CSV table of C-alpha atoms in Angstrom, one decimal:
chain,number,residue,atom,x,y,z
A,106,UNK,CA,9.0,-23.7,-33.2
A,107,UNK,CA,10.8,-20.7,-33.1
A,108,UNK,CA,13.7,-23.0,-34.2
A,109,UNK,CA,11.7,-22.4,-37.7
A,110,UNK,CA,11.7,-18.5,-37.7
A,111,UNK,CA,14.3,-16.7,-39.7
A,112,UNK,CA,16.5,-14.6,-37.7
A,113,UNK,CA,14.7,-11.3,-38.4
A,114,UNK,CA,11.0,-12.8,-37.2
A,115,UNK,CA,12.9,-14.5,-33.7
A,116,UNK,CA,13.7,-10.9,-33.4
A,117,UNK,CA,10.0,-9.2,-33.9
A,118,UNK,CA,8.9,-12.6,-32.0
A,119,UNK,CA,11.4,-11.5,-28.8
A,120,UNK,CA,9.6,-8.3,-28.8
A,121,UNK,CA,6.1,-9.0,-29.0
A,122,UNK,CA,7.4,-11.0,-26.2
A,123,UNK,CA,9.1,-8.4,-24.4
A,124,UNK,CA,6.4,-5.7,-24.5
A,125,UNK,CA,3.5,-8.4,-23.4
A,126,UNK,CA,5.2,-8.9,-20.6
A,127,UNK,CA,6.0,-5.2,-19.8
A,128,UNK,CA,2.8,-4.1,-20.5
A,129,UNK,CA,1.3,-7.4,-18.3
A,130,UNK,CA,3.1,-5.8,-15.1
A,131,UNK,CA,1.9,-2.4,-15.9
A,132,UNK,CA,-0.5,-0.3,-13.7
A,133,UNK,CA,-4.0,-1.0,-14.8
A,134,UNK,CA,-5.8,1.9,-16.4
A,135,UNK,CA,-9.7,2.1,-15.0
A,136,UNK,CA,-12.9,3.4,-16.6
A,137,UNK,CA,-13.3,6.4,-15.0
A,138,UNK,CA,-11.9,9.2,-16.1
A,139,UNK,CA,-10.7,12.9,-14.6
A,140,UNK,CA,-12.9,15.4,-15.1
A,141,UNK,CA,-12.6,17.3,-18.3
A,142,UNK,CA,-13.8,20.3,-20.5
A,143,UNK,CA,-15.6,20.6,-23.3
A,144,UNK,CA,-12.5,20.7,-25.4
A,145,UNK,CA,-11.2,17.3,-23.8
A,146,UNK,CA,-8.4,18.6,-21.9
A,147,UNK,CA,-8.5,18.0,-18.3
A,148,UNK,CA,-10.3,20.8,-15.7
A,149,UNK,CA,-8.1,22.5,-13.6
A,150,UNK,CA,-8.9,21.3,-10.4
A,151,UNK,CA,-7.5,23.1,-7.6
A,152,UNK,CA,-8.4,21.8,-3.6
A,153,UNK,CA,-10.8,23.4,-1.4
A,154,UNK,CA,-10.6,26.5,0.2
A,155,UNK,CA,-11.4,24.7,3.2
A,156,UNK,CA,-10.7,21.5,4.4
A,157,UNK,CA,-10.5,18.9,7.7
A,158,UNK,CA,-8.4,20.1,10.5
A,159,UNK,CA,-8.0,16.6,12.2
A,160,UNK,CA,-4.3,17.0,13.2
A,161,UNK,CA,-4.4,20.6,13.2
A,162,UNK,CA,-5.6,23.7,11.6
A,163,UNK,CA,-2.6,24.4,9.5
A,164,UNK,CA,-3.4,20.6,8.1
A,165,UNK,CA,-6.7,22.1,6.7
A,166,UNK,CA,-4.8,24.6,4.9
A,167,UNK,CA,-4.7,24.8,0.9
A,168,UNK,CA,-0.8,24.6,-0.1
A,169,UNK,CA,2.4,23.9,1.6
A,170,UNK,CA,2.9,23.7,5.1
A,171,UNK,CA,6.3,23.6,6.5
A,172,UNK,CA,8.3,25.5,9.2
A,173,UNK,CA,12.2,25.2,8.6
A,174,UNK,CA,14.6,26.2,11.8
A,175,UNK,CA,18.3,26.8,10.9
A,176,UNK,CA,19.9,24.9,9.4
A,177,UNK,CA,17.2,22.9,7.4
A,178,UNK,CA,17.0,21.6,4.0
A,179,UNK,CA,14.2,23.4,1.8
A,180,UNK,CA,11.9,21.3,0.3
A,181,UNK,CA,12.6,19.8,-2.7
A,182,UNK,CA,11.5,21.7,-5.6
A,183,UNK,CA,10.1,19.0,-8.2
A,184,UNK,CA,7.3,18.3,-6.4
A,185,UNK,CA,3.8,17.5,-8.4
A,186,UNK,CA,1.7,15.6,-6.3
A,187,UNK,CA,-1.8,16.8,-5.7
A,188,UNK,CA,-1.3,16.2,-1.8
A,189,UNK,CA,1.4,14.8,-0.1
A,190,UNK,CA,2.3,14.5,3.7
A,191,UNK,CA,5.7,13.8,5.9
A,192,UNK,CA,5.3,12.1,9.0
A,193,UNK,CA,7.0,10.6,11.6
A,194,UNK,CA,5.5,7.3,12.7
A,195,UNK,CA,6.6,6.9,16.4
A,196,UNK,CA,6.1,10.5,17.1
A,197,UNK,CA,3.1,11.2,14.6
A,198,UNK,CA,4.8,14.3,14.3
A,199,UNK,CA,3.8,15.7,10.8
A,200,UNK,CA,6.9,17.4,9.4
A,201,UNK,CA,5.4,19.0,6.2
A,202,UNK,CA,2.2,18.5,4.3
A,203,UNK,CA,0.4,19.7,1.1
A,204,UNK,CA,-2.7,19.8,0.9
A,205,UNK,CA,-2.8,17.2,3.2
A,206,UNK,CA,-7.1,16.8,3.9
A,207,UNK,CA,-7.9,17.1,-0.2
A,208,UNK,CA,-10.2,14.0,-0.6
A,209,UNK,CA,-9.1,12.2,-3.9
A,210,UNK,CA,-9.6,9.1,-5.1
A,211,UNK,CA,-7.2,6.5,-3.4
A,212,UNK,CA,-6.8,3.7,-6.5
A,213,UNK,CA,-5.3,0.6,-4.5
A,214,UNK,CA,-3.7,2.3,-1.8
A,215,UNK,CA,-7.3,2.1,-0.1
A,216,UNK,CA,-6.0,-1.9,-0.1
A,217,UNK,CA,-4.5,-0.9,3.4
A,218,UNK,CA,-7.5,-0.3,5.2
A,219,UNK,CA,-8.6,-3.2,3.4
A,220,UNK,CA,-6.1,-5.8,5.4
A,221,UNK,CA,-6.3,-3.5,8.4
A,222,UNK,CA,-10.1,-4.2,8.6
A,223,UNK,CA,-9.4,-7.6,8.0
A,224,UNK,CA,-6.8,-9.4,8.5
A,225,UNK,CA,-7.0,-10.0,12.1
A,226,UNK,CA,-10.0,-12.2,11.2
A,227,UNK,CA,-8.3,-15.4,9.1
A,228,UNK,CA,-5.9,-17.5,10.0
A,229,UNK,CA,-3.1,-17.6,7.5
A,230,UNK,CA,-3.6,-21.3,7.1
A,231,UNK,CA,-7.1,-21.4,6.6
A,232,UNK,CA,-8.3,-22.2,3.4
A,233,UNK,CA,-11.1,-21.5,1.0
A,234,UNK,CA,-12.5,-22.9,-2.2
A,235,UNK,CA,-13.0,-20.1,-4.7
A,236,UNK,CA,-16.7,-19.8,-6.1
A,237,UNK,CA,-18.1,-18.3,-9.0
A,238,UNK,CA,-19.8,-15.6,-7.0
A,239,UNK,CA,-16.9,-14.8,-5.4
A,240,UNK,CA,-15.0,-13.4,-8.0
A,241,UNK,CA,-18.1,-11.6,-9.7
A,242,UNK,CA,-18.5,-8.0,-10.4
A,243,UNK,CA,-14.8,-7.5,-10.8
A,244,UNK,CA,-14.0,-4.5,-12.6
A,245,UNK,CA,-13.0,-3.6,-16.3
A,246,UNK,CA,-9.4,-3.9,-16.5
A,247,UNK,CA,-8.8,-4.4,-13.0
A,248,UNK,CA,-5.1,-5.5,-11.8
A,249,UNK,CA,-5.4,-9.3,-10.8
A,250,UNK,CA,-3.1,-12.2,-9.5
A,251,UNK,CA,-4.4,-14.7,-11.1
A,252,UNK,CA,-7.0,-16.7,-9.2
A,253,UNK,CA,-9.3,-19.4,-10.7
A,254,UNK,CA,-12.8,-20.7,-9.3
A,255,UNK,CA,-13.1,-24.1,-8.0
A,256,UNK,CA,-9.4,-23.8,-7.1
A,257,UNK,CA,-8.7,-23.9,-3.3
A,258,UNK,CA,-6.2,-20.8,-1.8
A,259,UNK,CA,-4.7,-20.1,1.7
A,260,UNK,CA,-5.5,-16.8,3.3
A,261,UNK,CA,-1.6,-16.2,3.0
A,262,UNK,CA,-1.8,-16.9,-0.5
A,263,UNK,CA,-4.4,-14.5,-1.1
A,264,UNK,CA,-3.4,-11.4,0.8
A,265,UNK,CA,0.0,-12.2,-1.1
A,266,UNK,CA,-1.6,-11.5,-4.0
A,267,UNK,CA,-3.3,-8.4,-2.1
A,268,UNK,CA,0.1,-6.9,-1.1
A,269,UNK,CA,2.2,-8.0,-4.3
A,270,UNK,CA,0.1,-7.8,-7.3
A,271,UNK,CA,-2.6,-5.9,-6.1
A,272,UNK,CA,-5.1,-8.4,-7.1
A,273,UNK,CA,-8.6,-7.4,-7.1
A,274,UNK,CA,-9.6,-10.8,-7.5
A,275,UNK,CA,-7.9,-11.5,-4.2
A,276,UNK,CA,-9.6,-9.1,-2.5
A,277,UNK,CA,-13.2,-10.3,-3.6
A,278,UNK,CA,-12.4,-13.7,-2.0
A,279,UNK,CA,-11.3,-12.2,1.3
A,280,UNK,CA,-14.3,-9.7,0.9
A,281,UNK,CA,-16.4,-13.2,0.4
A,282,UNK,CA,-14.7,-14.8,3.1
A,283,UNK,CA,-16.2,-12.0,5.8
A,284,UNK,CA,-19.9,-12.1,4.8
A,285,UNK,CA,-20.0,-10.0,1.2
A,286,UNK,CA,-18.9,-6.9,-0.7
A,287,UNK,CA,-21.5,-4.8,1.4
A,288,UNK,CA,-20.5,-6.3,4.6
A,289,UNK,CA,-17.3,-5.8,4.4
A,290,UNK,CA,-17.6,-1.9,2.7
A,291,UNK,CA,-19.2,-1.4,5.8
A,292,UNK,CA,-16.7,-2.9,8.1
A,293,UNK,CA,-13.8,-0.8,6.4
A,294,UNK,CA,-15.8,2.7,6.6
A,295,UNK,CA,-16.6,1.7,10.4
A,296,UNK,CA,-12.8,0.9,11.0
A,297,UNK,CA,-11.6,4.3,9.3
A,298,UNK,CA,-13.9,6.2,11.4
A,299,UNK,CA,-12.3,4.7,14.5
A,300,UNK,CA,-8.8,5.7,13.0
A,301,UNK,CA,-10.0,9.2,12.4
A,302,UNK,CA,-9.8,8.9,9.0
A,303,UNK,CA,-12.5,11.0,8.4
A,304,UNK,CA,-12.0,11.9,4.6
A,305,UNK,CA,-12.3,8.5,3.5
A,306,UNK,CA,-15.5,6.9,2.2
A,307,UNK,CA,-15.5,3.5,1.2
A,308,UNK,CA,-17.3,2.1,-2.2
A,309,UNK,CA,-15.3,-0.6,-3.3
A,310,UNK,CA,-13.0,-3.1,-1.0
A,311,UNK,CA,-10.1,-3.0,-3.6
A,312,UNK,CA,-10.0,0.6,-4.4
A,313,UNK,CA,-11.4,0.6,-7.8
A,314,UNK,CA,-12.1,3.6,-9.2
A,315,UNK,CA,-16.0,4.6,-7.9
A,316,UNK,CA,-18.4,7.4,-7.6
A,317,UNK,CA,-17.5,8.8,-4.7
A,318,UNK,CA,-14.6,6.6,-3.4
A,319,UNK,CA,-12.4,9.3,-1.9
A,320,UNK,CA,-9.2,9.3,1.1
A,321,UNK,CA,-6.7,11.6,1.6
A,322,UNK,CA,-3.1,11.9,2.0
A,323,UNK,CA,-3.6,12.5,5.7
A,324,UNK,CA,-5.9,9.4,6.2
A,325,UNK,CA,-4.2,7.1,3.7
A,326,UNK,CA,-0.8,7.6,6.3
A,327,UNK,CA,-2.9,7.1,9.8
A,328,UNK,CA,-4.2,3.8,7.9
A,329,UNK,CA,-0.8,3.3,7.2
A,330,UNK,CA,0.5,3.8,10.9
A,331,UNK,CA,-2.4,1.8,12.5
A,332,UNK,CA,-1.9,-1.4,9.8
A,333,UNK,CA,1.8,-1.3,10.2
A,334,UNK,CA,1.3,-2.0,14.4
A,335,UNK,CA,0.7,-6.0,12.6
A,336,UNK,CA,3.4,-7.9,12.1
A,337,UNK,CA,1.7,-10.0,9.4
A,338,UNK,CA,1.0,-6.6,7.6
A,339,UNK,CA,4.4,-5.5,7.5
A,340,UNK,CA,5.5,-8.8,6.7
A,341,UNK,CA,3.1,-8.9,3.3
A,342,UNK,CA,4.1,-5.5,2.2
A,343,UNK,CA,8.1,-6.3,2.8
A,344,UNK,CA,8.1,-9.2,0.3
A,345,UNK,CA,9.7,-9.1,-2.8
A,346,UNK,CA,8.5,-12.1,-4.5
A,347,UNK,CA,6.6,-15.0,-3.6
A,348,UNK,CA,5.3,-18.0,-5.1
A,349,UNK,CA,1.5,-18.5,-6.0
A,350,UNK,CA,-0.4,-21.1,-6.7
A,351,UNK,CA,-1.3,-22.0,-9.9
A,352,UNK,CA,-4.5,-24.2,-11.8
A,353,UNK,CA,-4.4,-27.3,-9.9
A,354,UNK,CA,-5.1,-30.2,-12.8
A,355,UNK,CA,-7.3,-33.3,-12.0
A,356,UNK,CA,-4.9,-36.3,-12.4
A,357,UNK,CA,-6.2,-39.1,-15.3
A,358,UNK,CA,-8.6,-42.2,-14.2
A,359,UNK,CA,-5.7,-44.7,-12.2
A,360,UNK,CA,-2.5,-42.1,-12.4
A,361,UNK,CA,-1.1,-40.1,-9.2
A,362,UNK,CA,-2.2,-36.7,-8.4
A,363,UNK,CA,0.2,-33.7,-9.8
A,364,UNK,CA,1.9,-31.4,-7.6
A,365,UNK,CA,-0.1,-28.1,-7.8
A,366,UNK,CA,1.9,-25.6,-10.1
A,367,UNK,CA,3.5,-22.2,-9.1
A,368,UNK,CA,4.2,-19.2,-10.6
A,369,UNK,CA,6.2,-16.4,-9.1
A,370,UNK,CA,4.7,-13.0,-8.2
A,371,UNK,CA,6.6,-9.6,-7.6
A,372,UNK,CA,5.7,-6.6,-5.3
A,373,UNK,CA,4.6,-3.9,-7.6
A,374,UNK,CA,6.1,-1.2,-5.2
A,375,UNK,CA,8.6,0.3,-7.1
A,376,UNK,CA,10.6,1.4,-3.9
A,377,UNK,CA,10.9,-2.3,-3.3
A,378,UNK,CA,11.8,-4.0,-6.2
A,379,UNK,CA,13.3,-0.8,-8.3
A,380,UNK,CA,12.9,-0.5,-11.8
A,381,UNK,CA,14.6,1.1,-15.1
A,382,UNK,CA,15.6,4.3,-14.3
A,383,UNK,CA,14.3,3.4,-10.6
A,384,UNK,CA,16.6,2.0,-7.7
A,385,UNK,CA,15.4,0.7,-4.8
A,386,UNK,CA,15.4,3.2,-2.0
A,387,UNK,CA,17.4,2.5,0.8
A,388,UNK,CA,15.4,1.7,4.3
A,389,UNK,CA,12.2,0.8,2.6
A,390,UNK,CA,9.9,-1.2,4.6
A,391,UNK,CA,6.5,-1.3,2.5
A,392,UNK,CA,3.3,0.1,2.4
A,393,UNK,CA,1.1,0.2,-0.9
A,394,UNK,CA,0.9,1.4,-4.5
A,395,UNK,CA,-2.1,2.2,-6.7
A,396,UNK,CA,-2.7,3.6,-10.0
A,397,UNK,CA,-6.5,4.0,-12.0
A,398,UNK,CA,-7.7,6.4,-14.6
A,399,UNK,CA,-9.4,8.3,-12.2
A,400,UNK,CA,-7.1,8.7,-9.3
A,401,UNK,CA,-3.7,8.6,-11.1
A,402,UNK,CA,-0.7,7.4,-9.1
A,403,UNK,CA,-0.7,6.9,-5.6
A,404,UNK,CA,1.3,5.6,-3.1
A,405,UNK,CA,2.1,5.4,0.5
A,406,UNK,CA,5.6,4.4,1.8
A,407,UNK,CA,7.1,3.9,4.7
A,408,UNK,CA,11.6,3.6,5.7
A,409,UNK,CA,13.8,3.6,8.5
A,410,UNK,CA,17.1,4.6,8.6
A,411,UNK,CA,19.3,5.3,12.1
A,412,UNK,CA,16.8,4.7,14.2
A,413,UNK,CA,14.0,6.9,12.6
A,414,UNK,CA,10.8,5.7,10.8
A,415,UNK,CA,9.1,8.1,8.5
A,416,UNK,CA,5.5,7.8,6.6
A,417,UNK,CA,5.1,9.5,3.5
A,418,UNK,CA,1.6,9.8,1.1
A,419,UNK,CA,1.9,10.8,-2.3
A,420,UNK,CA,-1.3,11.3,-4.6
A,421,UNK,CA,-2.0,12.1,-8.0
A,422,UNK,CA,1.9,13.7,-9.4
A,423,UNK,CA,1.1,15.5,-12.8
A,424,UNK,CA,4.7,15.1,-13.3
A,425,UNK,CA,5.7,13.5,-17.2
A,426,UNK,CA,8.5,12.0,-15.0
A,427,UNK,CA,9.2,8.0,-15.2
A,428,UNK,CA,8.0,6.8,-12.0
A,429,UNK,CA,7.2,10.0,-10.7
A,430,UNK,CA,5.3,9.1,-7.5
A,431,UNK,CA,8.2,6.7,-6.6
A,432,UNK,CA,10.3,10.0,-7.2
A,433,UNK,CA,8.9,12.0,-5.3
A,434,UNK,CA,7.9,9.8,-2.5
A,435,UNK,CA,12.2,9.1,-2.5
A,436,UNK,CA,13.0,12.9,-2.1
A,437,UNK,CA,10.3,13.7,0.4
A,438,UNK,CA,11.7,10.6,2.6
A,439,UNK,CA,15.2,11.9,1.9
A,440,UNK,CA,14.2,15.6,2.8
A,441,UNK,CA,12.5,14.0,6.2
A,442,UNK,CA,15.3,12.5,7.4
A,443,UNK,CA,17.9,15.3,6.6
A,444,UNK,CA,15.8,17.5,8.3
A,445,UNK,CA,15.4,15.6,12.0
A,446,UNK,CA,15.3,18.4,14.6
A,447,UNK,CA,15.3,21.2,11.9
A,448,UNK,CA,11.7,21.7,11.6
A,449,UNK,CA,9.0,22.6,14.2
A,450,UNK,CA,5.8,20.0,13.5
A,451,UNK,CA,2.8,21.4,11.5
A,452,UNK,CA,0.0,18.8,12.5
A,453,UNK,CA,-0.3,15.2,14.0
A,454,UNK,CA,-0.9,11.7,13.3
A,455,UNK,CA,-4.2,11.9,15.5
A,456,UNK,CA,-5.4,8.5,17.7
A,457,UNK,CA,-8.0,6.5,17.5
A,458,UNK,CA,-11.3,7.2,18.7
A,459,UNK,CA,-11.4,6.3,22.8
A,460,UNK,CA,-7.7,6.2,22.9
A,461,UNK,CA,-6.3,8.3,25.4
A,462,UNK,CA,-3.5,10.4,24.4
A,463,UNK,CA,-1.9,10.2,27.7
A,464,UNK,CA,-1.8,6.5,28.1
A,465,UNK,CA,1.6,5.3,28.2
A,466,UNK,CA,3.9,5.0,25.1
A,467,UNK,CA,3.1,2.8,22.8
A,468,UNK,CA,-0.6,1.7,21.5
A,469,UNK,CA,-2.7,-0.6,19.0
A,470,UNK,CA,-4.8,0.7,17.3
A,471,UNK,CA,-7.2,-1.8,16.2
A,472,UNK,CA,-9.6,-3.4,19.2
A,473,UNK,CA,-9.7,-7.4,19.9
A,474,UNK,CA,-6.9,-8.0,17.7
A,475,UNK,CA,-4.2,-9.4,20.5
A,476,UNK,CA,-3.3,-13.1,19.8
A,477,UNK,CA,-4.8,-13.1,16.3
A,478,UNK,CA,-2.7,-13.1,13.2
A,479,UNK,CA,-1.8,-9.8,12.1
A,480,UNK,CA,-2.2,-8.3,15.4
A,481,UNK,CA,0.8,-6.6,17.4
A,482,UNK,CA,2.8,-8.1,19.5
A,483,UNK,CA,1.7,-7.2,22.9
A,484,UNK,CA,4.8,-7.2,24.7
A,485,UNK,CA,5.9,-4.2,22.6
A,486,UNK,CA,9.4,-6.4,23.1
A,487,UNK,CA,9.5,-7.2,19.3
A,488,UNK,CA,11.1,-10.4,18.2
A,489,UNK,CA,14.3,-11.2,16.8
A,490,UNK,CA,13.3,-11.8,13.0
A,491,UNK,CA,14.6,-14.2,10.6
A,492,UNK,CA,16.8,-13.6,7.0
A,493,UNK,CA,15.2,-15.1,4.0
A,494,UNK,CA,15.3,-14.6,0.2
A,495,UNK,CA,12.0,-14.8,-1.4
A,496,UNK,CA,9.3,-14.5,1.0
A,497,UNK,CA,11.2,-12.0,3.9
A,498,UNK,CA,10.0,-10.3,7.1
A,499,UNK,CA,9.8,-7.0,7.5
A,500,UNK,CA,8.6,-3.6,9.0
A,501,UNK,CA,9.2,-0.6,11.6
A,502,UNK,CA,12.2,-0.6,13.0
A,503,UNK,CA,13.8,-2.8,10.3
A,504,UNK,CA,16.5,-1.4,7.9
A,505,UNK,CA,15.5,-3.0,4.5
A,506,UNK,CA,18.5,-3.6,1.3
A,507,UNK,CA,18.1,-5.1,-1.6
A,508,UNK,CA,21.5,-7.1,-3.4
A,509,UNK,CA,20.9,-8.5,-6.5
A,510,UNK,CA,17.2,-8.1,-7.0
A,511,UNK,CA,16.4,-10.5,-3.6
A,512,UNK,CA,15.2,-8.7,-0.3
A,513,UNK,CA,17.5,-9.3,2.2
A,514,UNK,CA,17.2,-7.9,6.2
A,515,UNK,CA,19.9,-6.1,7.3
A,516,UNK,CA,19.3,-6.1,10.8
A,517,UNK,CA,16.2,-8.0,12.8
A,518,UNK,CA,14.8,-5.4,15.3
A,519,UNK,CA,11.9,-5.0,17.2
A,520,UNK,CA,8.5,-6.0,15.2
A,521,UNK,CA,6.5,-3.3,17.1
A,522,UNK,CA,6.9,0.6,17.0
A,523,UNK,CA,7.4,2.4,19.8
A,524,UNK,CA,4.2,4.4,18.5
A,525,UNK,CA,4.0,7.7,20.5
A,526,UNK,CA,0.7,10.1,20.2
A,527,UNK,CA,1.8,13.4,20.0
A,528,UNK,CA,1.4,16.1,23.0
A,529,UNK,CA,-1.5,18.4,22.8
A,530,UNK,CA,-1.5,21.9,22.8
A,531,UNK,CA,0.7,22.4,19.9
């Protein structure tokens, strides 16, 4: 048809194009809204005077927190974010933090506690048949990956579409899958109180903006720390692109059955994949992005370079900056590992409840996950992983590059952090 367009309408056509398909892989925008004054413009909101001290007393602290020794970068100075936090995840050694404890609303990083509540409970070849009820009660403007009721889905398809496209309608299947929205609110808010994640209250499995849905930058990285102990978890948040499923079509009376369609879907971490204006960060390993009305940008990332692994939370940047909590999440991870035995810690990455500090070097976090997909590998040996283009391994310990827009391993290394809690008495 376009065969039939003068030269000037194949141009407007090429654009109508272009920005539908921008604007289709844009951040959804949510109902809620931040609070504002009577004017319209939006309340200064400043944190609490007081807040947790889970991981120390300086962690409670409005503002920055830092202690520099000789010799050690400053901090960088375009920093917007609400709350942010710098940790390192073998050591759980927190390097810097600002106002670390605020409780804000997550948007889809809360995703992570999601698969770390239940992931360890599907095979990744099981399948399910998608229902009507299943998908209801999604909300307004929610990002989805596309999934279509009466179709039938793998539980690896659908926490690709978790991990990639941040699919809320993925997430309602899963939530289906394990008994029901309640059920499985319940099962999260239980799991976070067992991480210590004591600022976060669950509302909604996929992180949708809420009344009351809050985290913190704090709990958003020991969520963080305790999914990335799976190797199925790092795997999901490592992968570029994948292919999804598509509308399977009932073949005519007396003609042969179709082969299911595909379409491809790319992670929507921005670390990952880059973007205009945005490269790819060198080292990066995963975890999760999210972006609503309400909560603004958020994101929690996680690199290795040399031999160190770092965690860094960023929420809410008021930064006008393109891709300003990819920004800043890049500088704070570049700051954290310029500055490796510069600094003197200001908090910890806390254990579990019933964990015992003491107790050898490495630990899971999650209980009766051992031998079940997603868990750690018990051996705490690792395994030797294995190069591939679209749908790629990765995680702690693994240097991550990307050539030519396809995610390729630079060097397979243990699957299993050498996790470490951090001495006491600081």
């Amino acid at each position: 048809m376009s065969a039939f367009l003068s030269p000037t309408r194949r141009v407007a056509a090429v654009l109508v194009a272009t920005a539908l398909s921008v604007s289709a892989l844009a951040p959804a925008a949510y109902a809620d809204e931040k609070p504002k004054d009577k004017k319209g413009a939006e309340k200064d909101i400043r944190p609490p005077s007081a807040m947790s001290t889970v991981g120390g007393a300086r962690l409670g602290t409005p503002g920055t927190q830092v202690d520099l020794g000789a010799g050690a970068p400053v901090l960088p100075k375009d920093l917007s974010g609400r709350s942010w936090i710098v940790a390192d995840a073998e050591s759980g050694d927190v390097l810097a933090a600002h106002n670390a404890h605020w409780r804000l609303a997550p948007a889809s990083t809360l995703k992570m506690l999601f698969a770390d509540t239940l992931m360890p409970r599907f095979p990744k070849n099981r399948t399910h048949k998608v229902l009507p009820s299943d998908l209801a009660g999604i909300g307004s403007g929610s990002s989805l990956v596309g999934i279509k009721e009466d179709q039938t889905y793998t539980v690896n398809d659908l926490w690709l579409g978790v991990f990639l496209r941040s699919g809320n309608d993925a997430v309602r299947v899963l939530a289906a899958m394990n008994g029901g929205i309640p059920r499985t609110v319940a099962d999260m808010q239980r799991h976070a109180e067992e991480l210590q994640a004591l600022d976060t209250k669950v509302v909604s499995p996929d992180g949708y903006d809420a009344a009351g849905q809050v985290s913190s930058a704090y709990d958003l990285t020991l969520i963080a720390r305790s999914g990335l102990q799976k190797k199925d978890f790092r795997e999901y948040g490592a992968t570029l692109r994948a292919k999804f499923p598509g509308e399977a079509v009932k073949p005519k009376k007396g003609k042969k059955t179709k082969k299911r369609p595909t379409f491809e879907i790319q992670n929507t971490n921005r670390l990952l994949s880059g973007a205009y204006g945005l490269k790819p960060y060198r080292g990066i390993a995963g975890v999760k992005n999210g972006n609503t009305t309400n909560a603004g940008a958020t994101f929690t990332g996680v690199a290795e370079r040399d031999g160190r692994v770092l965690l860094v939370t960023v929420m809410n940047p008021s930064s006008k900056e393109s891709h300003a909590v990819y920004q800043e999440t890049a500088r704070l991870l570049d700051w954290g590992f310029a500055s490796h035995g510069k600094v003197t810690p200001v908090g910890e990455l806390v254990p579990p409840k019933g964990v015992d500090p003491t107790d050898g070097k490495n630990a899971d976090s999650g209980a009766g996950q051992a031998g079940q997909s997603g868990s750690a590998d018990p051996s705490g040996k690792g395994a030797t992983t294995k190069v591939a283009s679209e749908q790629s391994s990765g995680g702690m310990g693994i240097a991550l590059g990307i050539a030519g827009g396809v995610l390729i391993l630079l060097a397979g290394a243990v699957f299993l952090i050498n996790r470490r809690w951090p001495a006491r008495g600081r």
